Short mmCIF file of C-alpha atoms and ligand atoms in Angstrom, two decimals:
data_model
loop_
_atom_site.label_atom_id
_atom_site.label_comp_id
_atom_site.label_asym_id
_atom_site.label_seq_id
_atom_site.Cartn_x
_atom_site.Cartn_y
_atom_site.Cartn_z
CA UNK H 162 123.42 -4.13 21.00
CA UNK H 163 120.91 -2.99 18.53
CA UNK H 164 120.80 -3.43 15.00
CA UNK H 165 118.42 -1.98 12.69
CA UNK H 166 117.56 -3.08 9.13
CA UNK H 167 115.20 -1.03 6.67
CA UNK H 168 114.10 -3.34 3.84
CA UNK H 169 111.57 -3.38 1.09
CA UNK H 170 108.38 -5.02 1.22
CA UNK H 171 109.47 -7.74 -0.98
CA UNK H 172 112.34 -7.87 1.66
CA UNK H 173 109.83 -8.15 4.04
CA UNK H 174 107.96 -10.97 2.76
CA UNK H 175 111.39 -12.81 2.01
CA UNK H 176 112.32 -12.90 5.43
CA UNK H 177 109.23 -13.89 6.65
CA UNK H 178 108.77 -16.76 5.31
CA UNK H 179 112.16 -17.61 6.22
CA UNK H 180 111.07 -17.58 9.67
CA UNK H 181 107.77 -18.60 9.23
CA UNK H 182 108.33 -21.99 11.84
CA UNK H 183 109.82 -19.37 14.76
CA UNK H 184 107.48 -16.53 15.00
CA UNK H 185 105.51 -15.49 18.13
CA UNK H 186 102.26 -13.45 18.22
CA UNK H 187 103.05 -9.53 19.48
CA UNK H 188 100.24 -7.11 20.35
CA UNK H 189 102.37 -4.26 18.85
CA UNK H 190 100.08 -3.68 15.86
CA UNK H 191 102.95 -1.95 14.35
CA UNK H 192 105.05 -5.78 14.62
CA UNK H 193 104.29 -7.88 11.27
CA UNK H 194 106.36 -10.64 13.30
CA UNK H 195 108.56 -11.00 16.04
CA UNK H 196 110.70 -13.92 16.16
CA UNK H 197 111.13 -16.88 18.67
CA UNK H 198 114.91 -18.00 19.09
CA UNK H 199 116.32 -14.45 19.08
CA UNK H 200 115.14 -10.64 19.52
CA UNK H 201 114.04 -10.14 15.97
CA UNK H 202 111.39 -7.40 15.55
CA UNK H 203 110.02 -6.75 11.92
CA UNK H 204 107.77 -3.70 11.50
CA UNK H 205 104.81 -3.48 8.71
CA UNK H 206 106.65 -0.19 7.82
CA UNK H 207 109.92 -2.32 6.66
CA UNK H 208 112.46 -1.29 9.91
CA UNK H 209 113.68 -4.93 11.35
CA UNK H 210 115.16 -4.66 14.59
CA UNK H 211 117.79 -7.18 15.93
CA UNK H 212 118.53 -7.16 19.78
CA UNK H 213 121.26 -9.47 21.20
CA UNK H 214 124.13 -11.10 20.13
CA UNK H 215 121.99 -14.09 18.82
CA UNK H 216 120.12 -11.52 16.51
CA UNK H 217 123.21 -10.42 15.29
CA UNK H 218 124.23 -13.05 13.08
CA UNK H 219 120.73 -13.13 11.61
CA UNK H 220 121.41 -9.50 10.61
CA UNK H 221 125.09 -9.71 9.31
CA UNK H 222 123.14 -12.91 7.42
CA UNK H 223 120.52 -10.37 5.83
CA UNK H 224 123.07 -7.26 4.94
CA UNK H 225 125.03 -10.44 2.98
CA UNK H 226 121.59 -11.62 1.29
CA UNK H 227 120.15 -7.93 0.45
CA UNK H 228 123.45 -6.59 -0.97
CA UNK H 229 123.47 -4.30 1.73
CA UNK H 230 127.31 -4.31 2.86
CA UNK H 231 127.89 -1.20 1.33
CA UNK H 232 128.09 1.29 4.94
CA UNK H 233 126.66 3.76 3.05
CA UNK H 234 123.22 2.58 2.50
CA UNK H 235 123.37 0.89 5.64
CA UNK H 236 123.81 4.83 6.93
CA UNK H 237 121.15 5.87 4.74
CA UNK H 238 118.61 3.02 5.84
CA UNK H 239 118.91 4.26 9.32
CA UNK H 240 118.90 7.19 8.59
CA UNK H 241 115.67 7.18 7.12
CA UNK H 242 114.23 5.02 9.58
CA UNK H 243 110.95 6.31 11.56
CA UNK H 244 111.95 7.84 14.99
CA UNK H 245 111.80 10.64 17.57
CA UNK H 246 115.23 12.45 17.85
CA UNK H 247 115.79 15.68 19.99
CA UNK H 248 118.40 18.34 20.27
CA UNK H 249 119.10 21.49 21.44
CA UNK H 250 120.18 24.87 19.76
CA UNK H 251 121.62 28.21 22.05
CA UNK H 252 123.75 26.43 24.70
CA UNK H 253 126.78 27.82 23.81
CA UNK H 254 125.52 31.55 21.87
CA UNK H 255 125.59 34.05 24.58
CA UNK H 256 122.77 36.00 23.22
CA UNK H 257 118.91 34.26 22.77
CA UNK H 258 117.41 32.14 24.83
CA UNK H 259 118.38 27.72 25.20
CA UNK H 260 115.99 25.97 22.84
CA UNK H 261 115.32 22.44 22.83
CA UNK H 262 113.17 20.12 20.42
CA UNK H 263 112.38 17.00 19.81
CA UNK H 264 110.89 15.68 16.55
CA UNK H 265 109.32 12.45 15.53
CA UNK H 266 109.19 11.36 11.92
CA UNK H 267 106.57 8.83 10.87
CA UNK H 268 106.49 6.97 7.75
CA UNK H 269 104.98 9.16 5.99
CA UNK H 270 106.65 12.48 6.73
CA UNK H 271 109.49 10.50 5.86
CA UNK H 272 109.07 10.63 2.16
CA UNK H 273 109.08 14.38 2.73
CA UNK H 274 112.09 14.43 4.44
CA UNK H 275 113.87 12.21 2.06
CA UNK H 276 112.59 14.27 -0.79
CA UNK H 277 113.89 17.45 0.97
CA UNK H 278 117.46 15.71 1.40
CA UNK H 279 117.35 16.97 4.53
CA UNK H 280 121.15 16.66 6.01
CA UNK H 281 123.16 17.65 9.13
CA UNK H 282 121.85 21.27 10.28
CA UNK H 283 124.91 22.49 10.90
CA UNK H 284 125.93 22.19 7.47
CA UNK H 285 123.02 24.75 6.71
CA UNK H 286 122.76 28.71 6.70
CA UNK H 287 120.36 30.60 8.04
CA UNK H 288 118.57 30.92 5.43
CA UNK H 289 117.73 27.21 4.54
CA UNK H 290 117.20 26.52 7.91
CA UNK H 291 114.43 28.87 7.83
CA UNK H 292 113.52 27.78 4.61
CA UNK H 293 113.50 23.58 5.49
CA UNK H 294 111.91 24.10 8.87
CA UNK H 295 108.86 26.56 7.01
CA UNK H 296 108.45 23.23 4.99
CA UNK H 297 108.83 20.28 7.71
CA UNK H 298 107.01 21.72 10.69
CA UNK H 299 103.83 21.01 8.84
CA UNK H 300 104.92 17.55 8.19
CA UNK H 301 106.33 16.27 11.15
CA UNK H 302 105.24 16.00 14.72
CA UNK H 303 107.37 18.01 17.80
CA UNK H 304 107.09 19.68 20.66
CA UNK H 305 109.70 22.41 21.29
CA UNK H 306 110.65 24.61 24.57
CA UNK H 307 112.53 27.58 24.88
CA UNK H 308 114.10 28.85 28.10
CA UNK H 309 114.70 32.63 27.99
CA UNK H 310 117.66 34.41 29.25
CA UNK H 311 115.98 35.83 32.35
CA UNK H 312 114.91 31.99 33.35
CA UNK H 313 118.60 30.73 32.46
CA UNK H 314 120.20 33.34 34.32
CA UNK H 315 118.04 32.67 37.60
CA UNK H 316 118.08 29.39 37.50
CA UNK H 317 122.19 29.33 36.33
CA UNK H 318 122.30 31.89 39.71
CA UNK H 319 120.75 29.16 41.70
CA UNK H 320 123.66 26.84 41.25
CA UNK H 321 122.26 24.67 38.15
CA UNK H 322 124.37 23.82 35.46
CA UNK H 323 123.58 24.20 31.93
CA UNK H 324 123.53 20.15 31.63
CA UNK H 325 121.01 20.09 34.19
CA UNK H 326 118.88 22.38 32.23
CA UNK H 327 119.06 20.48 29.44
CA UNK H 328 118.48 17.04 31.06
CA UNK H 329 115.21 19.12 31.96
CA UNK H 330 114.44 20.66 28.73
CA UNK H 331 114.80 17.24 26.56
CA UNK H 332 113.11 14.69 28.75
CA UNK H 333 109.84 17.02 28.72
CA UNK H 334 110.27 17.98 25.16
CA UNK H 335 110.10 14.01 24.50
CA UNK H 336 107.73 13.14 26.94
CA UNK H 337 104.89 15.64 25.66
CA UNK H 338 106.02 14.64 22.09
CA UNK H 339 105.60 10.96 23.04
CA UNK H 340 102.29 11.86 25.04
CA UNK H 341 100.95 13.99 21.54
CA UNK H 342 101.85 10.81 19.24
CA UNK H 343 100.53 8.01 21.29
CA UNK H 344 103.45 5.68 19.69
CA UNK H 345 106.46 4.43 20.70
CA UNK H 346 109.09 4.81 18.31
CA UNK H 347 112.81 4.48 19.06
CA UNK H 348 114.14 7.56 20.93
CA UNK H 349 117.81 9.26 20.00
CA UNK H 350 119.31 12.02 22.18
CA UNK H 351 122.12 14.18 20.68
CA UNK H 352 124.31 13.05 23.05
CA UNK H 353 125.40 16.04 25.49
CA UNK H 354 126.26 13.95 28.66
CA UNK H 355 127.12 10.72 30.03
CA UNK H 356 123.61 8.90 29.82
CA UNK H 357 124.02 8.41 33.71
CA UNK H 358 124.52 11.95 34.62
CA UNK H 359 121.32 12.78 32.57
CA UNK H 360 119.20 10.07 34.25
CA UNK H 361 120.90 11.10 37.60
CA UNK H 362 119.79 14.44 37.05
CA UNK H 363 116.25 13.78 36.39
CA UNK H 364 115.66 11.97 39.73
CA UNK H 365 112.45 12.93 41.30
CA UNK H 366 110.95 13.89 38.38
CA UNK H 367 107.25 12.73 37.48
CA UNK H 368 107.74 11.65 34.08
CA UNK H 369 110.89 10.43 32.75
CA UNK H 370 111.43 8.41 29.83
CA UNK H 371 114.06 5.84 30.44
CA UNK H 372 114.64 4.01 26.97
CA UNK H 373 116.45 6.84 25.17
CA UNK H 374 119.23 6.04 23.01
CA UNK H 375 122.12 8.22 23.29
CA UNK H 376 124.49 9.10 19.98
CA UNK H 377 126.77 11.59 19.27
CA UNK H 378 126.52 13.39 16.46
CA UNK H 379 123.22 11.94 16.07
CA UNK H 380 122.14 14.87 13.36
CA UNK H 381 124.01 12.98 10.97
CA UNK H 382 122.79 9.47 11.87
CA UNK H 383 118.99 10.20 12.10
CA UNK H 384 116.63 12.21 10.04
CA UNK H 385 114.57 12.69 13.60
CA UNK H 386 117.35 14.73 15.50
CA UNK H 387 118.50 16.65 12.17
CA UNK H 388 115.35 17.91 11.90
CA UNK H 389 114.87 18.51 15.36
CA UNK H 390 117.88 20.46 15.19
CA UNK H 391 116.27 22.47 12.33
CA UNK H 392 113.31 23.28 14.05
CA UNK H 393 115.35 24.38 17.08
CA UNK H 394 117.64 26.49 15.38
CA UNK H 395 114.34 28.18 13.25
CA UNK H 396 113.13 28.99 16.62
CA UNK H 397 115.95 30.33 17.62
CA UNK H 398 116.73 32.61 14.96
CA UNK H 399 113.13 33.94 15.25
CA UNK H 400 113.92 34.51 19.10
CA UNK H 401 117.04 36.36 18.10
CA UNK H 402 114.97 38.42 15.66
CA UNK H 403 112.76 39.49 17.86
CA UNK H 404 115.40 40.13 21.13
CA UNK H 405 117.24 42.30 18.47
CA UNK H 406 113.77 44.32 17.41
CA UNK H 407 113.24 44.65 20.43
CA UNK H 408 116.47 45.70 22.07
CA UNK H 409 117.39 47.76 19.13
CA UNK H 410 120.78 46.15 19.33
CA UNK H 411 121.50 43.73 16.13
CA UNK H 412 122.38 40.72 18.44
CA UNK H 413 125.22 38.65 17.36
CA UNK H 414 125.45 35.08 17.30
CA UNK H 415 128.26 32.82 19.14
CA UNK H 416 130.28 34.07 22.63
CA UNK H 417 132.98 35.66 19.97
CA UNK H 418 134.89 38.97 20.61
CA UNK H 419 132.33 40.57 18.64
CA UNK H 420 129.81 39.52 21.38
CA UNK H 421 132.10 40.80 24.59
CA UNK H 422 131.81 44.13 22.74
CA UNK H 423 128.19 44.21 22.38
CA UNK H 424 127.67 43.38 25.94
CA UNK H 425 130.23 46.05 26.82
CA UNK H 426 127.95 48.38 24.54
CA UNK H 427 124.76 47.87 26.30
CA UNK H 428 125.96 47.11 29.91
CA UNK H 429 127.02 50.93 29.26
CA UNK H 430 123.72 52.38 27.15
CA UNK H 431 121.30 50.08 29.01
CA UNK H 432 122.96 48.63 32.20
CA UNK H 433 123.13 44.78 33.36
CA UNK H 434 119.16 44.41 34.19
CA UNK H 435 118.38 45.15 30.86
CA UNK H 436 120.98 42.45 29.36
CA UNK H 437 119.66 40.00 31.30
CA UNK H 438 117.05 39.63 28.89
CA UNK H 439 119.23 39.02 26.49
CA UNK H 440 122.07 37.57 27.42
CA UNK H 441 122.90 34.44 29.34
CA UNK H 442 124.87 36.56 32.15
CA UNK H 443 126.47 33.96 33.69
CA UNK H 444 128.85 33.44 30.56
CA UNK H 445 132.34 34.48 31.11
CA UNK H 446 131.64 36.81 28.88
CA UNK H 447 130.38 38.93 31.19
CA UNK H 448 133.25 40.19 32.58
CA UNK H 449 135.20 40.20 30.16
CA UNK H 450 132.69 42.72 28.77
CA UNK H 451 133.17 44.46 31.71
CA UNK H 452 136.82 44.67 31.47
CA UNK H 453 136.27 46.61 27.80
CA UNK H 454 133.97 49.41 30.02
CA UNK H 455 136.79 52.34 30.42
CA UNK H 456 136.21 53.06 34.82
CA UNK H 457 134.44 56.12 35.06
CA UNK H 458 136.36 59.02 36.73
CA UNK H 459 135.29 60.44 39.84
MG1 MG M 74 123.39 18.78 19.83
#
């Protein structure tokens, strides 16, 4: 269990003192103290971290002290708490390509965020997406990877599931993220599988980064994966821009009626080679597409 306090400076110094016989030197230069009798980590940047069931009473014992039982700015303090989140955008739109994206927030960037108001993505249109992301990718540190239809459809051919993929696509998104940053902030996943089918399905690989914290929903719990989830659905929409330029077909977004017709419309101007570069093929879709195509007489 892991409990997370963000308090003020003055907060800070408060609770330092109050521990000042039962702290223990820690090489993290991040760590203004960590504490002796339980798992108590207090950050220079304000974020306290309590570990354990022993450091939970200490932190039920600080919400009391700092006024801080209303869940709401609890929420908030976490919210804006320093930390790498990723998430992915295109899993379940039939056209454009999987994109995934992870995002670390330091202190700093986080007044930008908080300034921004930045909220759940999906809450967002287009158009602010593009808008917030134009603004935060300049703030923020990320590394983002997109898998194109062609490589989804091979590798979907092959036998691997979409999870799979994604297992793939957010452990490396974090790990070169981590690698770029050289720090090691608390990890969040938007939560798209049972933590031990994602670890199961990164067996064998070089690099894997076992301390990530799983959450569902986790746009609306931490600034890190909402804006990762900006940045991944800014890429995305570019993607689809271009497919659609491209293509000259005005892509649509979702795996809708209004997609099984498009397919049906270019499987029959442009046949199924062409679609696999924009389409993930191995949707139902697909046939159903199909189905709309009247059978040619003979
Ligand atoms: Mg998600």
């Amino acid at each position: 269990m892991t409990n997370v306090l963000k308090v003020t400076e003055e907060q800070l110094t408060q609770m330092e003192k109050f521990y000042i016989d039962d702290v223990k030197l820690n090489k993290n230069e991040h760590i203004l103290f960590s504490v002796t009798s339980a798992s108590i980590n207090a950050y220079k940047s304000g974020k306290v971290v309590f570990q354990g069931s022993k450091a939970f009473e200490d932190y039920t014992m600080w919400i009391k002290m700092f006024g801080l039982e209303d869940e709401m700015a609890i929420h908030e303090a976490i919210y804006y708490t320093s930390s790498l989140g990723s998430d992915e955008v295109g899993k379940g739109d039939y056209f454009g390509p999987l994109v995934v994206c992870a995002c670390y927030i330091d202190d700093y960037a986080m007044n930008k965020v908080r300034e921004l108001k930045i909220k759940d993505s999906k809450a967002l249109s287009d158009e602010r997406i593009i808008k917030i992301a134009q603004e935060i990718i300049h703030h923020v540190k990320y590394s983002v990877l997109t898998l194109s239809t062609d490589k989804y459809n091979n590798l979907s051919k092959k036998g691997m599931s979409v999870v799979r993929m994604m297992a793939w696509l957010h452990n490396t998104a974090i790990t070169n993220l981590l690698k770029k940053i050289k720090k090691e902030p608390d990890v969040f996943i938007d939560q798209f599988c049972e933590p031990k089918v994602y670890y199961r399905y990164l067996k064998g690989q070089e690099n894997v980064y076992q301390e990530a914290n799983f959450t569902t929903k986790a746009e609306s719990k931490h600034s890190s994966v909402a804006c990762a989830s900006i940045i991944a659905r800014y890429k995305y929409l570019k993607e689809m821009d271009r497919l659609s330029h491209e293509s000259g077909y005005t892509l649509p977004k979702g795996a809708g009626k209004n997609v099984d017709e498009m397919i049906a419309r270019i499987i029959k101007e442009r046949g199924i080679t062409f679609l696999n570069k924009l389409g993930k093929t191995t949707f139902k879709n697909t046939e159903k597409a199909k189905a709309l195509i009247p059978k040619i007489k003979v």
